[in-house]
PDB file of C-alpha atoms in Angstrom:
ATOM      1  CA  MET A   1     -20.260 -10.709 -15.091  1.00 64.00           C
ATOM      2  CA  HIS A   2     -17.186 -11.120 -13.088  1.00 87.00           C
ATOM      3  CA  LYS A   3     -15.945 -14.276 -14.444  1.00 92.00           C
ATOM      4  CA  ASP A   4     -16.551 -12.973 -17.879  1.00 96.00           C
ATOM      5  CA  VAL A   5     -14.894  -9.496 -16.996  1.00 96.00           C
ATOM      6  CA  ALA A   6     -12.089 -11.333 -15.041  1.00 96.00           C
ATOM      7  CA  TYR A   7     -11.773 -13.449 -18.340  1.00 97.00           C
ATOM      8  CA  ALA A   8     -11.425 -10.122 -20.505  1.00 98.00           C
ATOM      9  CA  GLN A   9      -9.059  -9.011 -18.419  1.00 98.00           C
ATOM     10  CA  ASP A  10      -6.523 -11.903 -18.018  1.00 98.00           C
ATOM     11  CA  ILE A  11      -6.217 -11.869 -22.392  1.00 98.00           C
ATOM     12  CA  ILE A  12      -5.498  -8.030 -21.796  1.00 98.00           C
ATOM     13  CA  VAL A  13      -2.323  -8.113 -19.834  1.00 98.00           C
ATOM     14  CA  GLU A  14      -0.702 -11.144 -21.198  1.00 98.00           C
ATOM     15  CA  GLU A  15      -0.885  -8.970 -24.096  1.00 98.00           C
ATOM     16  CA  LEU A  16       0.467  -6.032 -22.647  1.00 98.00           C
ATOM     17  CA  TYR A  17       3.140  -8.893 -21.422  1.00 98.00           C
ATOM     18  CA  LYS A  18       4.438  -9.428 -24.636  1.00 98.00           C
ATOM     19  CA  VAL A  19       3.994  -6.176 -26.521  1.00 98.00           C
ATOM     20  CA  LEU A  20       5.106  -3.641 -22.665  1.00 98.00           C
ATOM     21  CA  PRO A  21       7.195  -5.875 -20.720  1.00 97.00           C
ATOM     22  CA  ASN A  22       8.565  -2.574 -18.348  1.00 97.00           C
ATOM     23  CA  THR A  23       4.126  -1.980 -17.703  1.00 98.00           C
ATOM     24  CA  VAL A  24       3.283  -1.973 -13.931  1.00 98.00           C
ATOM     25  CA  ILE A  25      -0.628  -2.900 -12.364  1.00 98.00           C
ATOM     26  CA  HIS A  26      -1.354  -0.608 -10.168  1.00 98.00           C
ATOM     27  CA  GLY A  27      -4.820  -0.110  -8.579  1.00 96.00           C
ATOM     28  CA  GLY A  28      -7.614  -2.447  -7.767  1.00 96.00           C
ATOM     29  CA  THR A  29      -6.707  -5.119 -10.103  1.00 96.00           C
ATOM     30  CA  ALA A  30      -3.285  -5.288  -9.208  1.00 97.00           C
ATOM     31  CA  ILE A  31      -4.177  -6.076  -5.531  1.00 97.00           C
ATOM     32  CA  TRP A  32      -6.847  -8.529  -6.456  1.00 96.00           C
ATOM     33  CA  ARG A  33      -4.994 -10.137  -9.018  1.00 98.00           C
ATOM     34  CA  CYS A  34      -0.912 -10.117  -7.063  1.00 98.00           C
ATOM     35  CA  TYR A  35      -2.385 -10.147  -3.814  1.00 98.00           C
ATOM     36  CA  LYS A  36      -5.175 -12.615  -3.085  1.00 95.00           C
ATOM     37  CA  GLY A  37      -7.841  -9.702  -3.143  1.00 95.00           C
ATOM     38  CA  ASN A  38     -11.437  -9.774  -2.648  1.00 94.00           C
ATOM     39  CA  ARG A  39     -13.073  -6.935  -4.229  1.00 94.00           C
ATOM     40  CA  PHE A  40     -13.889  -6.849  -7.709  1.00 93.00           C
ATOM     41  CA  SER A  41     -12.725  -4.646 -10.400  1.00 93.00           C
ATOM     42  CA  GLU A  42     -13.460  -4.785 -13.723  1.00 91.00           C
ATOM     43  CA  ASP A  43     -10.480  -1.542 -15.029  1.00 96.00           C
ATOM     44  CA  ILE A  44      -7.350  -2.607 -15.109  1.00 98.00           C
ATOM     45  CA  ASP A  45      -4.555   0.660 -14.524  1.00 98.00           C
ATOM     46  CA  VAL A  46      -1.474   0.258 -15.056  1.00 99.00           C
ATOM     47  CA  TYR A  47       2.335   3.308 -15.818  1.00 98.00           C
ATOM     48  CA  MET A  48       3.898   2.215 -18.870  1.00 97.00           C
ATOM     49  CA  ASP A  49       6.391   3.694 -21.683  1.00 94.00           C
ATOM     50  CA  LEU A  50       5.321   6.224 -24.112  1.00 95.00           C
ATOM     51  CA  GLU A  51       5.743   4.122 -26.540  1.00 96.00           C
ATOM     52  CA  LYS A  52       3.595   4.603 -29.762  1.00 95.00           C
ATOM     53  CA  GLU A  53       4.425   2.086 -31.781  1.00 97.00           C
ATOM     54  CA  LYS A  54       4.512  -0.302 -29.418  1.00 98.00           C
ATOM     55  CA  ILE A  55       0.904   0.775 -27.843  1.00 98.00           C
ATOM     56  CA  ASP A  56      -0.980   0.478 -31.394  1.00 98.00           C
ATOM     57  CA  LEU A  57       0.432  -2.976 -32.267  1.00 98.00           C
ATOM     58  CA  LEU A  58      -1.263  -4.222 -28.391  1.00 98.00           C
ATOM     59  CA  PHE A  59      -4.581  -2.614 -29.742  1.00 98.00           C
ATOM     60  CA  GLU A  60      -4.331  -5.144 -33.243  1.00 98.00           C
ATOM     61  CA  ASN A  61      -3.263  -8.281 -31.108  1.00 98.00           C
ATOM     62  CA  LEU A  62      -6.205  -7.457 -29.074  1.00 99.00           C
ATOM     63  CA  LYS A  63      -8.367  -7.306 -32.585  1.00 98.00           C
ATOM     64  CA  LYS A  64      -6.598 -10.400 -33.906  1.00 98.00           C
ATOM     65  CA  LEU A  65      -7.991 -12.101 -30.272  1.00 98.00           C
ATOM     66  CA  GLY A  66     -11.984 -10.790 -30.340  1.00 98.00           C
ATOM     67  CA  PHE A  67     -11.702  -7.476 -28.946  1.00 99.00           C
ATOM     68  CA  ILE A  68     -14.030  -5.031 -30.287  1.00 98.00           C
ATOM     69  CA  ILE A  69     -12.317  -1.322 -29.738  1.00 98.00           C
ATOM     70  CA  ILE A  70     -14.649   1.685 -28.726  1.00 98.00           C
ATOM     71  CA  LYS A  71     -12.165   3.810 -27.355  1.00 98.00           C
ATOM     72  CA  LYS A  72      -8.793   4.188 -27.723  1.00 98.00           C
ATOM     73  CA  ARG A  73      -7.122   8.418 -27.162  1.00 97.00           C
ATOM     74  CA  ILE A  74      -3.927   8.815 -26.180  1.00 96.00           C
ATOM     75  CA  LYS A  75      -3.461  12.688 -24.611  1.00 94.00           C
ATOM     76  CA  GLY A  76      -1.141  14.245 -22.874  1.00 93.00           C
ATOM     77  CA  ASN A  77       0.717  11.573 -20.562  1.00 96.00           C
ATOM     78  CA  SER A  78      -2.146   9.367 -20.739  1.00 98.00           C
ATOM     79  CA  LEU A  79      -4.014   6.346 -21.981  1.00 98.00           C
ATOM     80  CA  TYR A  80      -7.433   6.100 -22.306  1.00 98.00           C
ATOM     81  CA  SER A  81      -9.267   2.930 -23.547  1.00 99.00           C
ATOM     82  CA  VAL A  82     -12.240   0.569 -22.975  1.00 98.00           C
ATOM     83  CA  LEU A  83     -12.704  -2.407 -24.282  1.00 98.00           C
ATOM     84  CA  SER A  84     -15.030  -5.121 -25.790  1.00 98.00           C
ATOM     85  CA  LEU A  85     -14.699  -9.265 -25.395  1.00 98.00           C
ATOM     86  CA  ASN A  86     -18.241 -10.686 -25.972  1.00 96.00           C
ATOM     87  CA  ASP A  87     -19.771  -8.212 -24.912  1.00 95.00           C
ATOM     88  CA  THR A  88     -18.675  -8.031 -21.635  1.00 97.00           C
ATOM     89  CA  GLN A  89     -16.042  -3.780 -21.140  1.00 97.00           C
ATOM     90  CA  VAL A  90     -12.804  -3.780 -19.246  1.00 98.00           C
ATOM     91  CA  GLN A  91     -11.181  -0.701 -19.412  1.00 98.00           C
ATOM     92  CA  LEU A  92      -7.227  -0.363 -19.911  1.00 99.00           C
ATOM     93  CA  GLU A  93      -6.064   2.712 -18.660  1.00 98.00           C
ATOM     94  CA  ALA A  94      -2.671   4.159 -19.029  1.00 98.00           C
ATOM     95  CA  VAL A  95      -0.143   6.641 -17.169  1.00 98.00           C
ATOM     96  CA  PHE A  96       2.929   7.299 -18.867  1.00 98.00           C
ATOM     97  CA  LYS A  97       6.405   7.239 -16.221  1.00 95.00           C
ATOM     98  CA  LYS A  98       8.167   5.514 -14.846  1.00 92.00           C
ATOM     99  CA  GLU A  99       7.560   4.017 -11.398  1.00 94.00           C
ATOM    100  CA  ASN A 100       9.086   1.116  -9.468  1.00 92.00           C
ATOM    101  CA  LYS A 101       8.451  -1.867 -10.118  1.00 94.00           C
ATOM    102  CA  PHE A 102       7.389  -5.090  -8.188  1.00 96.00           C
ATOM    103  CA  LEU A 103       7.562  -7.955  -9.819  1.00 98.00           C
ATOM    104  CA  LYS A 104       4.510 -10.219  -8.475  1.00 98.00           C
ATOM    105  CA  GLU A 105       2.243 -12.562  -9.688  1.00 98.00           C
ATOM    106  CA  TYR A 106      -1.083 -12.381 -10.358  1.00 98.00           C
ATOM    107  CA  GLU A 107      -3.712 -14.957 -11.055  1.00 97.00           C
ATOM    108  CA  THR A 108      -6.320 -15.409 -13.691  1.00 97.00           C
ATOM    109  CA  SER A 109      -9.357 -16.210 -13.657  1.00 95.00           C
ATOM    110  CA  GLN A 110      -8.254 -19.848 -15.279  1.00 95.00           C
ATOM    111  CA  GLY A 111      -6.230 -20.538 -11.547  1.00 95.00           C
ATOM    112  CA  LEU A 112      -2.812 -19.858 -13.769  1.00 96.00           C
ATOM    113  CA  PHE A 113       0.170 -17.143 -12.448  1.00 98.00           C
ATOM    114  CA  LEU A 114       0.996 -14.433 -14.780  1.00 97.00           C
ATOM    115  CA  ASN A 115       4.755 -13.146 -13.774  1.00 98.00           C
ATOM    116  CA  VAL A 116       4.026  -8.967 -14.011  1.00 98.00           C
ATOM    117  CA  TYR A 117       5.355  -6.058 -12.217  1.00 99.00           C
ATOM    118  CA  THR A 118       2.987  -4.390  -9.599  1.00 98.00           C
ATOM    119  CA  LEU A 119       3.097  -1.302  -6.606  1.00 98.00           C
ATOM    120  CA  THR A 120       4.934  -3.268  -3.603  1.00 98.00           C
ATOM    121  CA  PRO A 121       2.097  -3.065  -0.602  1.00 98.00           C
ATOM    122  CA  GLU A 122       3.301   0.404   0.510  1.00 98.00           C
ATOM    123  CA  ASP A 123       3.152   1.644  -2.142  1.00 98.00           C
ATOM    124  CA  LEU A 124       0.015   0.592  -3.398  1.00 98.00           C
ATOM    125  CA  ILE A 125      -1.349   1.960   0.375  1.00 98.00           C
ATOM    126  CA  LYS A 126       0.098   5.489  -0.096  1.00 98.00           C
ATOM    127  CA  GLU A 127      -1.698   5.515  -3.497  1.00 97.00           C
ATOM    128  CA  LYS A 128      -4.887   5.485  -1.726  1.00 97.00           C
ATOM    129  CA  THR A 129      -4.392   6.989   0.716  1.00 98.00           C
ATOM    130  CA  LYS A 130      -4.392   9.824  -1.458  1.00 97.00           C
ATOM    131  CA  THR A 131      -6.882   8.456  -3.979  1.00 97.00           C
ATOM    132  CA  TYR A 132      -9.288   8.088  -0.809  1.00 98.00           C
ATOM    133  CA  LEU A 133      -8.843  11.728   0.734  1.00 98.00           C
ATOM    134  CA  LYS A 134      -9.059  13.299  -2.949  1.00 98.00           C
ATOM    135  CA  ARG A 135     -12.537  10.838  -3.539  1.00 97.00           C
ATOM    136  CA  ARG A 136     -14.065   9.704  -0.734  1.00 98.00           C
ATOM    137  CA  LYS A 137     -14.625   5.946  -2.746  1.00 97.00           C
ATOM    138  CA  ILE A 138     -15.952   3.381  -0.161  1.00 97.00           C
ATOM    139  CA  ARG A 139     -12.864   1.078  -2.566  1.00 96.00           C
ATOM    140  CA  ASP A 140     -10.690   3.056  -1.425  1.00 98.00           C
ATOM    141  CA  LEU A 141     -10.379   2.572   1.718  1.00 98.00           C
ATOM    142  CA  TYR A 142     -11.193  -0.756   1.886  1.00 98.00           C
ATOM    143  CA  ASP A 143      -8.254  -1.164   0.087  1.00 98.00           C
ATOM    144  CA  VAL A 144      -5.824   0.727   3.076  1.00 98.00           C
ATOM    145  CA  PHE A 145      -8.215  -1.568   5.125  1.00 98.00           C
ATOM    146  CA  PHE A 146      -7.299  -5.455   2.699  1.00 97.00           C
ATOM    147  CA  LEU A 147      -3.658  -4.187   1.997  1.00 98.00           C
ATOM    148  CA  LEU A 148      -2.171  -3.766   5.281  1.00 98.00           C
ATOM    149  CA  ARG A 149      -1.795  -7.455   5.937  1.00 96.00           C
ATOM    150  CA  TYR A 150       0.484  -7.826   3.307  1.00 97.00           C
ATOM    151  CA  VAL A 151       3.280  -4.680   4.712  1.00 97.00           C
ATOM    152  CA  LYS A 152       6.254  -5.249   5.096  1.00 95.00           C
ATOM    153  CA  ASN A 153       8.268  -1.544   6.931  1.00 93.00           C
ATOM    154  CA  LYS A 154       5.252  -0.397   8.796  1.00 94.00           C
ATOM    155  CA  GLU A 155       7.759   3.246   9.101  1.00 96.00           C
ATOM    156  CA  GLU A 156       7.899   3.757   5.414  1.00 97.00           C
ATOM    157  CA  ILE A 157       3.347   4.113   5.619  1.00 97.00           C
ATOM    158  CA  LYS A 158       3.168   6.060   9.288  1.00 96.00           C
ATOM    159  CA  ASN A 159       2.843   8.922   8.392  1.00 96.00           C
ATOM    160  CA  GLU A 160       0.938   8.346   5.012  1.00 96.00           C
ATOM    161  CA  LEU A 161      -1.523   6.850   7.648  1.00 98.00           C
ATOM    162  CA  GLU A 162      -1.220   9.275   9.736  1.00 97.00           C
ATOM    163  CA  GLN A 163      -2.271  11.704   7.477  1.00 97.00           C
ATOM    164  CA  PHE A 164      -5.265   9.498   7.038  1.00 98.00           C
ATOM    165  CA  ILE A 165      -6.203   9.387   9.578  1.00 97.00           C
ATOM    166  CA  LEU A 166      -6.074  13.558  10.188  1.00 97.00           C
ATOM    167  CA  ASN A 167      -8.018  14.240   7.504  1.00 98.00           C
ATOM    168  CA  PHE A 168     -10.636  11.429   7.227  1.00 98.00           C
ATOM    169  CA  GLU A 169     -13.770  12.323   5.579  1.00 97.00           C
ATOM    170  CA  GLN A 170     -16.579   9.822   5.421  1.00 96.00           C
ATOM    171  CA  SER A 171     -17.611   7.712   1.973  1.00 97.00           C
ATOM    172  CA  ILE A 172     -19.713   9.221  -0.712  1.00 97.00           C
ATOM    173  CA  ASP A 173     -20.867   6.109  -2.101  1.00 97.00           C
ATOM    174  CA  PRO A 174     -20.945   3.282   1.815  1.00 95.00           C
ATOM    175  CA  GLU A 175     -23.646   1.357   0.023  1.00 94.00           C
ATOM    176  CA  ASN A 176     -21.543   0.536  -3.042  1.00 93.00           C
ATOM    177  CA  LEU A 177     -19.166  -1.935  -1.264  1.00 92.00           C
ATOM    178  CA  GLN A 178     -21.896  -4.526  -1.670  1.00 91.00           C
ATOM    179  CA  ILE A 179     -21.313  -4.600  -4.140  1.00 90.00           C
ATOM    180  CA  MET A 180     -17.254  -5.335  -5.599  1.00 91.00           C
ATOM    181  CA  ILE A 181     -16.670  -7.073  -2.674  1.00 92.00           C
ATOM    182  CA  LEU A 182     -16.553 -11.128  -3.839  1.00 86.00           C
ATOM    183  CA  THR A 183     -16.411 -12.861   0.084  1.00 86.00           C
ATOM    184  CA  PRO A 184     -18.159 -11.551   3.099  1.00 87.00           C
ATOM    185  CA  PRO A 185     -18.776 -10.469   5.580  1.00 92.00           C
ATOM    186  CA  ILE A 186     -17.865  -7.096   4.405  1.00 94.00           C
ATOM    187  CA  PRO A 187     -16.294  -4.633   7.481  1.00 95.00           C
ATOM    188  CA  THR A 188     -18.384  -1.218   8.083  1.00 96.00           C
ATOM    189  CA  ILE A 189     -16.648   2.022   7.607  1.00 96.00           C
ATOM    190  CA  LYS A 190     -16.409   2.497  11.187  1.00 96.00           C
ATOM    191  CA  GLU A 191     -15.043  -0.866  11.309  1.00 97.00           C
ATOM    192  CA  MET A 192     -12.082   0.095   8.449  1.00 98.00           C
ATOM    193  CA  LYS A 193     -11.036   3.430   9.950  1.00 97.00           C
ATOM    194  CA  GLU A 194     -10.631   1.744  13.788  1.00 97.00           C
ATOM    195  CA  TYR A 195      -8.636  -0.819  12.267  1.00 98.00           C
ATOM    196  CA  ILE A 196      -6.097   1.692  10.414  1.00 98.00           C
ATOM    197  CA  GLU A 197      -5.717   3.124  13.408  1.00 97.00           C
ATOM    198  CA  ARG A 198      -5.267   0.654  15.929  1.00 97.00           C
ATOM    199  CA  TRP A 199      -2.393  -0.697  12.974  1.00 97.00           C
ATOM    200  CA  VAL A 200      -0.374   2.334  13.577  1.00 95.00           C
ATOM    201  CA  LYS A 201      -0.212   3.168  16.795  1.00 89.00           C
TER     202      LYS A 201
END
């Protein structure tokens, strides 16, 4: 299943950059593919320009490549879509806004590399700490823990991490990490929190 999702994601990402080259990938898929993450992520989360004709062209191109468009909704400043390729579903979600983009290589399921824009590790951590405190999902805590190894500017995120530790509450879905991590061992919540606390000091 993971392999099929990854392959479908690769096609979507490649077409996305052909049509909307300033797109910025963030979230779990960016960490998995651009930062050699070992946590599986189903959705593609992006920031992009609101260019309706180009967005329509993207979906037309994906249809020609065999995708079925199950859902496509543009509302306010966002796009929500569900696509299927050979019975494998992938969600593509976009927010229409400008973000600082950071050029990085995206590794495909075939071991090839695409040039994409993503966020810096520091910016991803800022997003993930806010997201965890809002919804308390274990995957966001894991992503913060994982990304710390890539940080170049500790001072840039020190304040966010201190606030994160101060306001930390237990995850609502700790059992889900077992399903998402592609390679063991799987750290506990206590281990990840202590690791973040040591890193900040």
